[in-house]
PDB file of C-alpha atoms in Angstrom:
ATOM      1  CA  UNK A  10     106.793  99.361  81.421  1.00 84.00           C
ATOM      2  CA  UNK A  11     104.675  99.739  84.520  1.00 92.00           C
ATOM      3  CA  UNK A  12     104.953 102.738  86.828  1.00 95.00           C
ATOM      4  CA  UNK A  13     102.983 102.234  90.041  1.00 97.00           C
ATOM      5  CA  UNK A  14     102.335 105.412  92.034  1.00 97.00           C
ATOM      6  CA  UNK A  15     101.022 104.829  95.552  1.00 98.00           C
ATOM      7  CA  UNK A  16      98.705 107.264  97.359  1.00 98.00           C
ATOM      8  CA  UNK A  17      98.733 110.153  94.912  1.00 97.00           C
ATOM      9  CA  UNK A  18      97.047 113.167  96.505  1.00 98.00           C
ATOM     10  CA  UNK A  19      96.200 116.074  94.195  1.00 98.00           C
ATOM     11  CA  UNK A  20      94.761 119.266  95.670  1.00 98.00           C
ATOM     12  CA  UNK A  21      93.099 121.576  93.150  1.00 98.00           C
ATOM     13  CA  UNK A  22      92.131 125.140  93.972  1.00 98.00           C
ATOM     14  CA  UNK A  23      90.087 127.275  91.610  1.00 98.00           C
ATOM     15  CA  UNK A  24      87.870 130.324  91.649  1.00 98.00           C
ATOM     16  CA  UNK A  25      84.209 129.455  91.098  1.00 96.00           C
ATOM     17  CA  UNK A  26      82.727 131.879  88.585  1.00 97.00           C
ATOM     18  CA  UNK A  27      79.148 132.663  87.641  1.00 95.00           C
ATOM     19  CA  UNK A  28      78.438 132.732  83.887  1.00 97.00           C
ATOM     20  CA  UNK A  29      75.315 133.047  81.746  1.00 96.00           C
ATOM     21  CA  UNK A  30      74.482 130.737  78.873  1.00 96.00           C
ATOM     22  CA  UNK A  31      72.941 131.824  75.542  1.00 96.00           C
ATOM     23  CA  UNK A  32      69.480 131.680  77.130  1.00 96.00           C
ATOM     24  CA  UNK A  33      70.491 133.956  80.000  1.00 95.00           C
ATOM     25  CA  UNK A  34      70.524 131.164  82.590  1.00 95.00           C
ATOM     26  CA  UNK A  35      73.167 131.198  85.320  1.00 96.00           C
ATOM     27  CA  UNK A  36      75.795 128.471  85.502  1.00 97.00           C
ATOM     28  CA  UNK A  37      78.915 127.895  87.570  1.00 98.00           C
ATOM     29  CA  UNK A  38      82.327 127.530  85.965  1.00 98.00           C
ATOM     30  CA  UNK A  39      85.743 126.798  87.430  1.00 98.00           C
ATOM     31  CA  UNK A  40      88.459 129.302  86.610  1.00 98.00           C
ATOM     32  CA  UNK A  41      92.067 128.440  85.865  1.00 96.00           C
ATOM     33  CA  UNK A  42      93.153 126.113  88.666  1.00 98.00           C
ATOM     34  CA  UNK A  43      96.247 125.997  90.786  1.00 98.00           C
ATOM     35  CA  UNK A  44      97.236 122.645  92.190  1.00 98.00           C
ATOM     36  CA  UNK A  45      99.747 120.764  94.250  1.00 98.00           C
ATOM     37  CA  UNK A  46     100.341 117.069  94.580  1.00 98.00           C
ATOM     38  CA  UNK A  47     102.084 114.516  96.726  1.00 98.00           C
ATOM     39  CA  UNK A  48     103.107 110.993  95.780  1.00 98.00           C
ATOM     40  CA  UNK A  49     103.825 108.673  98.694  1.00 98.00           C
ATOM     41  CA  UNK A  50     105.882 106.177  96.700  1.00 98.00           C
ATOM     42  CA  UNK A  51     106.529 104.992  93.160  1.00 98.00           C
ATOM     43  CA  UNK A  52     107.825 101.673  91.892  1.00 98.00           C
ATOM     44  CA  UNK A  53     108.969 100.858  88.397  1.00 96.00           C
ATOM     45  CA  UNK A  54     108.673  97.534  86.577  1.00 93.00           C
ATOM     46  CA  UNK A  55     110.519  97.958  83.307  1.00 87.00           C
ATOM     47  CA  UNK A  56     110.610  95.050  80.865  1.00 86.00           C
ATOM     48  CA  UNK A  57     112.995  94.200  78.035  1.00 84.00           C
ATOM     49  CA  UNK A  58     115.488  96.945  78.754  1.00 85.00           C
ATOM     50  CA  UNK A  59     118.749  97.043  76.842  1.00 88.00           C
ATOM     51  CA  UNK A  60     117.801  94.245  74.423  1.00 87.00           C
ATOM     52  CA  UNK A  61     117.537  91.675  77.193  1.00 82.00           C
ATOM     53  CA  UNK A  62     120.848  92.478  78.939  1.00 88.00           C
ATOM     54  CA  UNK A  63     119.625  91.288  82.360  1.00 88.00           C
ATOM     55  CA  UNK A  64     122.520  92.650  84.400  1.00 92.00           C
ATOM     56  CA  UNK A  65     122.222  96.155  82.955  1.00 93.00           C
ATOM     57  CA  UNK A  66     118.408  96.045  83.146  1.00 91.00           C
ATOM     58  CA  UNK A  67     118.437  94.913  86.791  1.00 93.00           C
ATOM     59  CA  UNK A  68     120.920  97.644  87.730  1.00 95.00           C
ATOM     60  CA  UNK A  69     118.818 100.296  85.984  1.00 94.00           C
ATOM     61  CA  UNK A  70     115.609  99.040  87.573  1.00 95.00           C
ATOM     62  CA  UNK A  71     117.214  99.020  91.026  1.00 96.00           C
ATOM     63  CA  UNK A  72     118.447 102.589  90.475  1.00 97.00           C
ATOM     64  CA  UNK A  73     114.970 103.728  89.350  1.00 96.00           C
ATOM     65  CA  UNK A  74     113.266 102.169  92.362  1.00 97.00           C
ATOM     66  CA  UNK A  75     115.815 103.547  94.828  1.00 98.00           C
ATOM     67  CA  UNK A  76     115.654 107.040  93.310  1.00 98.00           C
ATOM     68  CA  UNK A  77     111.969 107.150  92.452  1.00 98.00           C
ATOM     69  CA  UNK A  78     111.393 110.585  93.979  1.00 98.00           C
ATOM     70  CA  UNK A  79     114.017 112.296  91.822  1.00 98.00           C
ATOM     71  CA  UNK A  80     112.666 110.550  88.718  1.00 97.00           C
ATOM     72  CA  UNK A  81     109.094 111.528  89.556  1.00 97.00           C
ATOM     73  CA  UNK A  82     110.166 115.154  89.998  1.00 97.00           C
ATOM     74  CA  UNK A  83     110.666 115.084  86.212  1.00 96.00           C
ATOM     75  CA  UNK A  84     107.990 112.584  85.151  1.00 95.00           C
ATOM     76  CA  UNK A  85     105.012 113.586  87.313  1.00 97.00           C
ATOM     77  CA  UNK A  86     104.414 117.293  86.538  1.00 98.00           C
ATOM     78  CA  UNK A  87     103.189 116.875  82.935  1.00 98.00           C
ATOM     79  CA  UNK A  88     101.037 113.879  83.903  1.00 96.00           C
ATOM     80  CA  UNK A  89      99.484 115.656  86.901  1.00 98.00           C
ATOM     81  CA  UNK A  90      98.895 118.787  84.799  1.00 98.00           C
ATOM     82  CA  UNK A  91      96.955 116.726  82.245  1.00 98.00           C
ATOM     83  CA  UNK A  92      94.938 114.997  84.975  1.00 97.00           C
ATOM     84  CA  UNK A  93      93.979 118.371  86.504  1.00 98.00           C
ATOM     85  CA  UNK A  94      93.038 119.728  83.067  1.00 98.00           C
ATOM     86  CA  UNK A  95      90.814 116.694  82.415  1.00 98.00           C
ATOM     87  CA  UNK A  96      89.116 116.909  85.831  1.00 98.00           C
ATOM     88  CA  UNK A  97      88.404 120.646  85.485  1.00 98.00           C
ATOM     89  CA  UNK A  98      87.042 120.107  81.969  1.00 98.00           C
ATOM     90  CA  UNK A  99      84.698 117.361  83.239  1.00 99.00           C
ATOM     91  CA  UNK A 100      83.473 119.515  86.131  1.00 98.00           C
ATOM     92  CA  UNK A 101      82.846 122.465  83.817  1.00 98.00           C
ATOM     93  CA  UNK A 102      80.954 120.201  81.413  1.00 98.00           C
ATOM     94  CA  UNK A 103      78.717 119.187  84.316  1.00 98.00           C
ATOM     95  CA  UNK A 104      78.259 122.810  85.428  1.00 98.00           C
ATOM     96  CA  UNK A 105      77.284 123.774  81.859  1.00 98.00           C
ATOM     97  CA  UNK A 106      74.569 121.111  81.868  1.00 97.00           C
ATOM     98  CA  UNK A 107      72.836 122.304  85.061  1.00 97.00           C
ATOM     99  CA  UNK A 108      71.863 125.768  86.210  1.00 96.00           C
ATOM    100  CA  UNK A 109      73.108 127.383  89.380  1.00 96.00           C
ATOM    101  CA  UNK A 110      69.543 127.164  90.719  1.00 93.00           C
ATOM    102  CA  UNK A 111      69.653 123.381  90.320  1.00 94.00           C
ATOM    103  CA  UNK A 112      72.884 123.135  92.314  1.00 93.00           C
ATOM    104  CA  UNK A 113      72.345 125.732  95.049  1.00 92.00           C
ATOM    105  CA  UNK A 114      69.044 125.416  96.891  1.00 89.00           C
ATOM    106  CA  UNK A 115      67.340 128.771  97.292  1.00 88.00           C
ATOM    107  CA  UNK A 116      69.615 130.543  94.796  1.00 84.00           C
ATOM    108  CA  UNK A 117      68.064 133.439  92.930  1.00 82.00           C
ATOM    109  CA  UNK A 118      69.944 135.687  90.519  1.00 74.00           C
TER     110      UNK A 118
END
């Protein structure tokens, strides 16, 4: 199965916190994010549905492509949530590897 989402826009908002590491150095860290997303369009390409019953498969595929928004209302939230979680984790990993002074010119605690 192939699900093709076109122009997915995810907006993440999070508080930026200041934390200290074990050596007392300042680092930035994203707090728990809120997010919203918009998907312009989705198309489905589903293969080998219903044990090769082409008529039933074609009807189902047509229904999915005509009603993509309703289907994505159920399918997208867990996927987007995982994407946001992964992005925030990657950003926080970066923030943990550099001090606030390295990121913000002229910063002094």
